[in-house]
Structures are given as C-alpha cells and as structure tokens.
GROMACS .gro file of C-alpha atoms in nm:
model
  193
    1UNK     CA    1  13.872  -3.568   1.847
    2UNK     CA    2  13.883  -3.147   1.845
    3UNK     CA    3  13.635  -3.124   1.615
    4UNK     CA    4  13.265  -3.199   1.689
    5UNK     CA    5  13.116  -3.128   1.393
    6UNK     CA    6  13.175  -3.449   1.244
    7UNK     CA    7  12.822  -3.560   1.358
    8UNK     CA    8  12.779  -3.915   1.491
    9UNK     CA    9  12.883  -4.120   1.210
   10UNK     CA   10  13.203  -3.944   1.237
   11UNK     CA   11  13.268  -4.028   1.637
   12UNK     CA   12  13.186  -4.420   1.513
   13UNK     CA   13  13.403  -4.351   1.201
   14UNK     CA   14  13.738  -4.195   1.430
   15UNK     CA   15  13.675  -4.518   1.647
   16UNK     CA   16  13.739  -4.776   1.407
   17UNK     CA   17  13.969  -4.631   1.228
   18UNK     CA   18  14.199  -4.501   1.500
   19UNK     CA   19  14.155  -4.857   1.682
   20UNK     CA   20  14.304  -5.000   1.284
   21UNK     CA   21  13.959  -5.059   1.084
   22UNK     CA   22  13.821  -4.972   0.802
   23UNK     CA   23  13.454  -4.815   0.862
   24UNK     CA   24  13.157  -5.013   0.723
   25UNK     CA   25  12.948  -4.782   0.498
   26UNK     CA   26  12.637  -4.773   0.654
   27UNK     CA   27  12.518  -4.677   1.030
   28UNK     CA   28  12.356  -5.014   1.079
   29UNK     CA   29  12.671  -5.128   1.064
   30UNK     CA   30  12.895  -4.897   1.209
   31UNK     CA   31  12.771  -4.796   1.515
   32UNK     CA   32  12.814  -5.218   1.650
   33UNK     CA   33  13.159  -5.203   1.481
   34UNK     CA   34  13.287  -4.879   1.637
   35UNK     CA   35  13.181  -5.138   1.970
   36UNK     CA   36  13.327  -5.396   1.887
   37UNK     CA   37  13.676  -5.211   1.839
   38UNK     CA   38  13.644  -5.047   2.155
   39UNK     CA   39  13.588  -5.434   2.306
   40UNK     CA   40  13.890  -5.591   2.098
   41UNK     CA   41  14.097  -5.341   2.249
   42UNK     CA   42  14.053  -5.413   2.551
   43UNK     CA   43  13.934  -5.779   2.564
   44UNK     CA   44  14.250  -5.899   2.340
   45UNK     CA   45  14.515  -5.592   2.408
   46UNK     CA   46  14.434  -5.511   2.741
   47UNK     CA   47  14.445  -5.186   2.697
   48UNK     CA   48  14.177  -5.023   2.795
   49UNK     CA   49  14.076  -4.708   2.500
   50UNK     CA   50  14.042  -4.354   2.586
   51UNK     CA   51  13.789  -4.123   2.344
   52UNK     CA   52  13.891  -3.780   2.447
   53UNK     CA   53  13.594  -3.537   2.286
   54UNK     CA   54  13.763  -3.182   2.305
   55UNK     CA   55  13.492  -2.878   2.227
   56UNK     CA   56  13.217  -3.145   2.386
   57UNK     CA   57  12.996  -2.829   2.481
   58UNK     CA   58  12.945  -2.826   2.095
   59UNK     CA   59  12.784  -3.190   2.047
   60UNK     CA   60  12.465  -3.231   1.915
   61UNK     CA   61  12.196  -3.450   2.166
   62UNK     CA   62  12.221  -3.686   1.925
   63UNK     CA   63  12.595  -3.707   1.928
   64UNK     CA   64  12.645  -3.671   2.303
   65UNK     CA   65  12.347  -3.970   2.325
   66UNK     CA   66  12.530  -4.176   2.063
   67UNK     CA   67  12.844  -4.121   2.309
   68UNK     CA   68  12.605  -4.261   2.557
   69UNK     CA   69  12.513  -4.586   2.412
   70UNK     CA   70  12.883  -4.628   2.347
   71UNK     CA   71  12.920  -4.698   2.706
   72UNK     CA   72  12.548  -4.921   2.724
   73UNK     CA   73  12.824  -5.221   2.680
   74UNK     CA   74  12.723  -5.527   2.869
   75UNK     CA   75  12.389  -5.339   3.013
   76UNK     CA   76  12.615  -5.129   3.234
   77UNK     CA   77  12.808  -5.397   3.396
   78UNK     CA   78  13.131  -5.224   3.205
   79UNK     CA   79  13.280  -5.044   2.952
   80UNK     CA   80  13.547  -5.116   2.753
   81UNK     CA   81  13.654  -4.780   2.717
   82UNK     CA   82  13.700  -4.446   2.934
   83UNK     CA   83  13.567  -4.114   2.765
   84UNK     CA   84  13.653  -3.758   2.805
   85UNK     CA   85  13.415  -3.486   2.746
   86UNK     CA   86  13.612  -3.144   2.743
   87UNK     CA   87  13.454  -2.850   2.690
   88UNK     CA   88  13.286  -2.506   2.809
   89UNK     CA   89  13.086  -2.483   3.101
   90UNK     CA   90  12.814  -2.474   2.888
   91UNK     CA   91  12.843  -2.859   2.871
   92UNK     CA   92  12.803  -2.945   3.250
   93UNK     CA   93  12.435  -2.721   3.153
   94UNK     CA   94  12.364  -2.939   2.832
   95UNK     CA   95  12.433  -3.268   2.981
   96UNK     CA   96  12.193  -3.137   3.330
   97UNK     CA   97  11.918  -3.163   3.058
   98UNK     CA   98  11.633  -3.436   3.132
   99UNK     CA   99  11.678  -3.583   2.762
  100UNK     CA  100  12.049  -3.617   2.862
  101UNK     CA  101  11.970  -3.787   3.214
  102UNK     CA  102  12.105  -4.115   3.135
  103UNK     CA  103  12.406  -3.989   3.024
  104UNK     CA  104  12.473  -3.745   3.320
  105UNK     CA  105  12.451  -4.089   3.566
  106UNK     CA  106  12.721  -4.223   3.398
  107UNK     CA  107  12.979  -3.959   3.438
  108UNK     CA  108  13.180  -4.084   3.716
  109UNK     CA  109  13.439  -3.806   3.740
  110UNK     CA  110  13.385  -3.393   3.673
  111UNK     CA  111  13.623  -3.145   3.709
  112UNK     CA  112  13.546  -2.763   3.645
  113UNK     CA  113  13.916  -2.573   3.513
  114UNK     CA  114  13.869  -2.258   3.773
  115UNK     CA  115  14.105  -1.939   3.631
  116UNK     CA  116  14.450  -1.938   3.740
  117UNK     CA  117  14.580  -1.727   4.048
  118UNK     CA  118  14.735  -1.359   3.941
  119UNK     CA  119  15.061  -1.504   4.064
  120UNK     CA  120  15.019  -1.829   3.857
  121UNK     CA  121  14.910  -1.613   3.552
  122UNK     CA  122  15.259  -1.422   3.603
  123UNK     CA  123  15.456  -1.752   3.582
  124UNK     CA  124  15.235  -1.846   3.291
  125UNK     CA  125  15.356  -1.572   3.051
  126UNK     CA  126  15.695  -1.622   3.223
  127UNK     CA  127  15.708  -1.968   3.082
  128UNK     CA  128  15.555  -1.893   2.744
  129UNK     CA  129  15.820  -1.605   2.763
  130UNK     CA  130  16.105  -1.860   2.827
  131UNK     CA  131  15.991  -2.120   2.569
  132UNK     CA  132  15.996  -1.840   2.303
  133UNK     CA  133  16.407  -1.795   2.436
  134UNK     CA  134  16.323  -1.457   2.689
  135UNK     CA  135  16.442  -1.493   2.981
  136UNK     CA  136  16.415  -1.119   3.152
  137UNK     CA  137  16.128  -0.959   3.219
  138UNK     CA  138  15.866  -0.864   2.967
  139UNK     CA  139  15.529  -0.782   3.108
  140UNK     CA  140  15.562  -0.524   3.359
  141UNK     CA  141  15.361  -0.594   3.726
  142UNK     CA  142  15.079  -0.374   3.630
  143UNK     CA  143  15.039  -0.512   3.277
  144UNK     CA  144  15.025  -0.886   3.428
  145UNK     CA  145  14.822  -0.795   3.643
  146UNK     CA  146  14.568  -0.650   3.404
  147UNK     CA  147  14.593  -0.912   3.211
  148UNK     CA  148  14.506  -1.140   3.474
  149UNK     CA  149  14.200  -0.908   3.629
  150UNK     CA  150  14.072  -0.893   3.266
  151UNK     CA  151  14.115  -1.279   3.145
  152UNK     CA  152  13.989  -1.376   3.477
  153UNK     CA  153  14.301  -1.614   3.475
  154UNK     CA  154  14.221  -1.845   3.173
  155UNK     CA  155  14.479  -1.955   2.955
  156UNK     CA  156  14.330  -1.900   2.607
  157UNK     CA  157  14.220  -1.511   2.763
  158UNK     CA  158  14.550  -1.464   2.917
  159UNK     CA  159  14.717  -1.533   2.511
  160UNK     CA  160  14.444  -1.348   2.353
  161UNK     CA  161  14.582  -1.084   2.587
  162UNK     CA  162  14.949  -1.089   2.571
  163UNK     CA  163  14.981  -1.149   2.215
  164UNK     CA  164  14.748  -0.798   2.198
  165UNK     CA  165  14.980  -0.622   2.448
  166UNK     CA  166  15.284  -0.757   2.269
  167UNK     CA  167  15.159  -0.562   1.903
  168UNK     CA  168  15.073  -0.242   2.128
  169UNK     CA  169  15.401  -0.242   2.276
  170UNK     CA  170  15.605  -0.272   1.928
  171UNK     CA  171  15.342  -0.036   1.771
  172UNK     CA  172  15.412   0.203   2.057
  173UNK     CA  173  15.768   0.137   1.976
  174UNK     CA  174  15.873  -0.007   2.359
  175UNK     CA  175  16.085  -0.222   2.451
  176UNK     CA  176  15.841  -0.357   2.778
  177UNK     CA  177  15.480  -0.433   2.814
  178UNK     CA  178  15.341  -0.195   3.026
  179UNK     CA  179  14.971  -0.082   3.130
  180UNK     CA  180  14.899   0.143   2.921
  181UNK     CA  181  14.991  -0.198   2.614
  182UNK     CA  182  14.798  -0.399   2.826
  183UNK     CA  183  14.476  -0.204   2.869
  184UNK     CA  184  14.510  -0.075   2.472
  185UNK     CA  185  14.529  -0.527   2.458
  186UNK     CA  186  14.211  -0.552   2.672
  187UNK     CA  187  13.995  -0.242   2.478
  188UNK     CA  188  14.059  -0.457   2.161
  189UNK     CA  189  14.014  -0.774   2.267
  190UNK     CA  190  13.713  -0.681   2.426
  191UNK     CA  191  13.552  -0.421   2.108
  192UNK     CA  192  13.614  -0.729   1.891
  193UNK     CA  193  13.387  -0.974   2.129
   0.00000   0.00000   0.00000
C-alpha cells in the first residue's frame, strides 16, 4: 500500500481483497476477515503474505495499532504474515512512543536507508543517465558533487536535483551540467522548501 490515508478500514479492506475477497461492510466484521485471509494464505497456500506499508511515518496510532493487532494472531505464538513499515525517520520516533510500545516489541528487523557515498551518487545519475539512452558524460565532477553535498546522498534529493540542474543547463543553453546548473538546481530546490 503507498498510500496511508486510507485509514484502518482501508489496510483491512486492501487485505482481503488483494488475498481474493470481497470486504464485509462493516468493521465488526472486517477486521477478523482481513485475519482470516492473512491465515488461509498461509495455512492452505503456504505462502506466507507480505503487507508492505510504504509512507508508514504517515499512519495514524490507530492505524499503526490496528497493524499491531494484525500480528496478535495466536497470542503471539505466530503470525501468518510478515509486514513492512517503510517510511521517514520520523517513524522509528512515532513507533518509540509509549502508546505504541507493544508494537515497537514486535518489530524484529529495522534498517535505517543512510545517504549514498559521493562516488555511489555519481554512478546513480550515471545509471539513470544510461536508462534514459546517455551514455557519455553529463554531470560534470563539480556538479555531482554538489549535488551529492546538497542531497546528502538520498535518492529522491539527488532527482529533485538533477532534474533542476538539467532545466538550468538547457535554459542556460549548455550542452553539460556544470556548477554553476547545479548550484542555480540547489538555490531552487531549496527557496521552494
């Protein structure tokens, strides 16, 4: 699921129906349906489900609790499904909360995404370069490295950036991104923040 503003009815909802039912109308009923897919699925496919919750630093308590009780199956003995929570830093904060305590036990793997290296931002827009068909050099050193200082190596920063650089460079009439593109890039990306 990408989008979290489908409230907790809606998590129960994408369950059943992406595990092939048709959601029962009311939450009494739901939330045991939603499950008793995730069960099936694994009890009679042996497959074991995967709820993937993308922008999870923007669930509600009640949401990220409702996610919780999800995996209450069998009074903790198992689950019958494996959940990712992907989000902002801000989650690993929200979920540190006391009202979230219960939930924060039963995380059994985190991972924080730590910004990439300057030389792995380099072979980043090299890739993205290569995928679009270039295959010579774009991005001057000094504009990569800008880039890279300014996004602090995160992908969605680092695009934000070169697509900026790329409309300063044509504006400017260039064939190459160069520092003066990049740093015109960063000033707007960072005025419009």
């Amino acid at each position: 699921m990408g989008n979290p503003d489908v409230g907790v009815r809606g998590i129960d909802t994408a369950i059943v129906t992406a595990l092939g039912g048709v959601p029962k109308p009311h939450k009494a009923t739901l939330i045991p349906q939603a499950n008793d897919a995730l069960a099936t699925e694994l009890a009679e496919r042996g497959r074991t489900p995967v709820l993937i919750l993308d922008e999870a630093h923007l669930l509600g308590h009640d949401q990220l609790e409702s996610v919780r009780m999800l995996t209450n199956h069998e009074m903790d003995s198992s689950s019958p499904f494996a959940c990712l929570l992907i989000g902002q830093p801000t989650l690993r904060r929200k979920i540190k909360l006391g009202v979230l305590a219960a939930l924060d036990q039963r995380i059994a793997v985190r991972y924080h995404m730590n910004g990439m290296a300057c030389e792995e931002t380099v072979d980043y827009l090299r890739h993205h370069l290569a995928l679009a068909g270039r295959t010579d050099p774009l991005f001057t050193e000094d504009a990569a490295t800008l880039i890279h200082t300014a996004s602090r190596g995160y992908p969605r920063a680092i695009n934000n950036l070169a697509i900026q650089a790329l409309l300063a460079t044509f504006i400017a009439d260039k064939t190459i991104v160069d520092e003066s593109a990049a740093r015109a890039a960063v000033n707007e990306v960072i005025a419009s923040e």
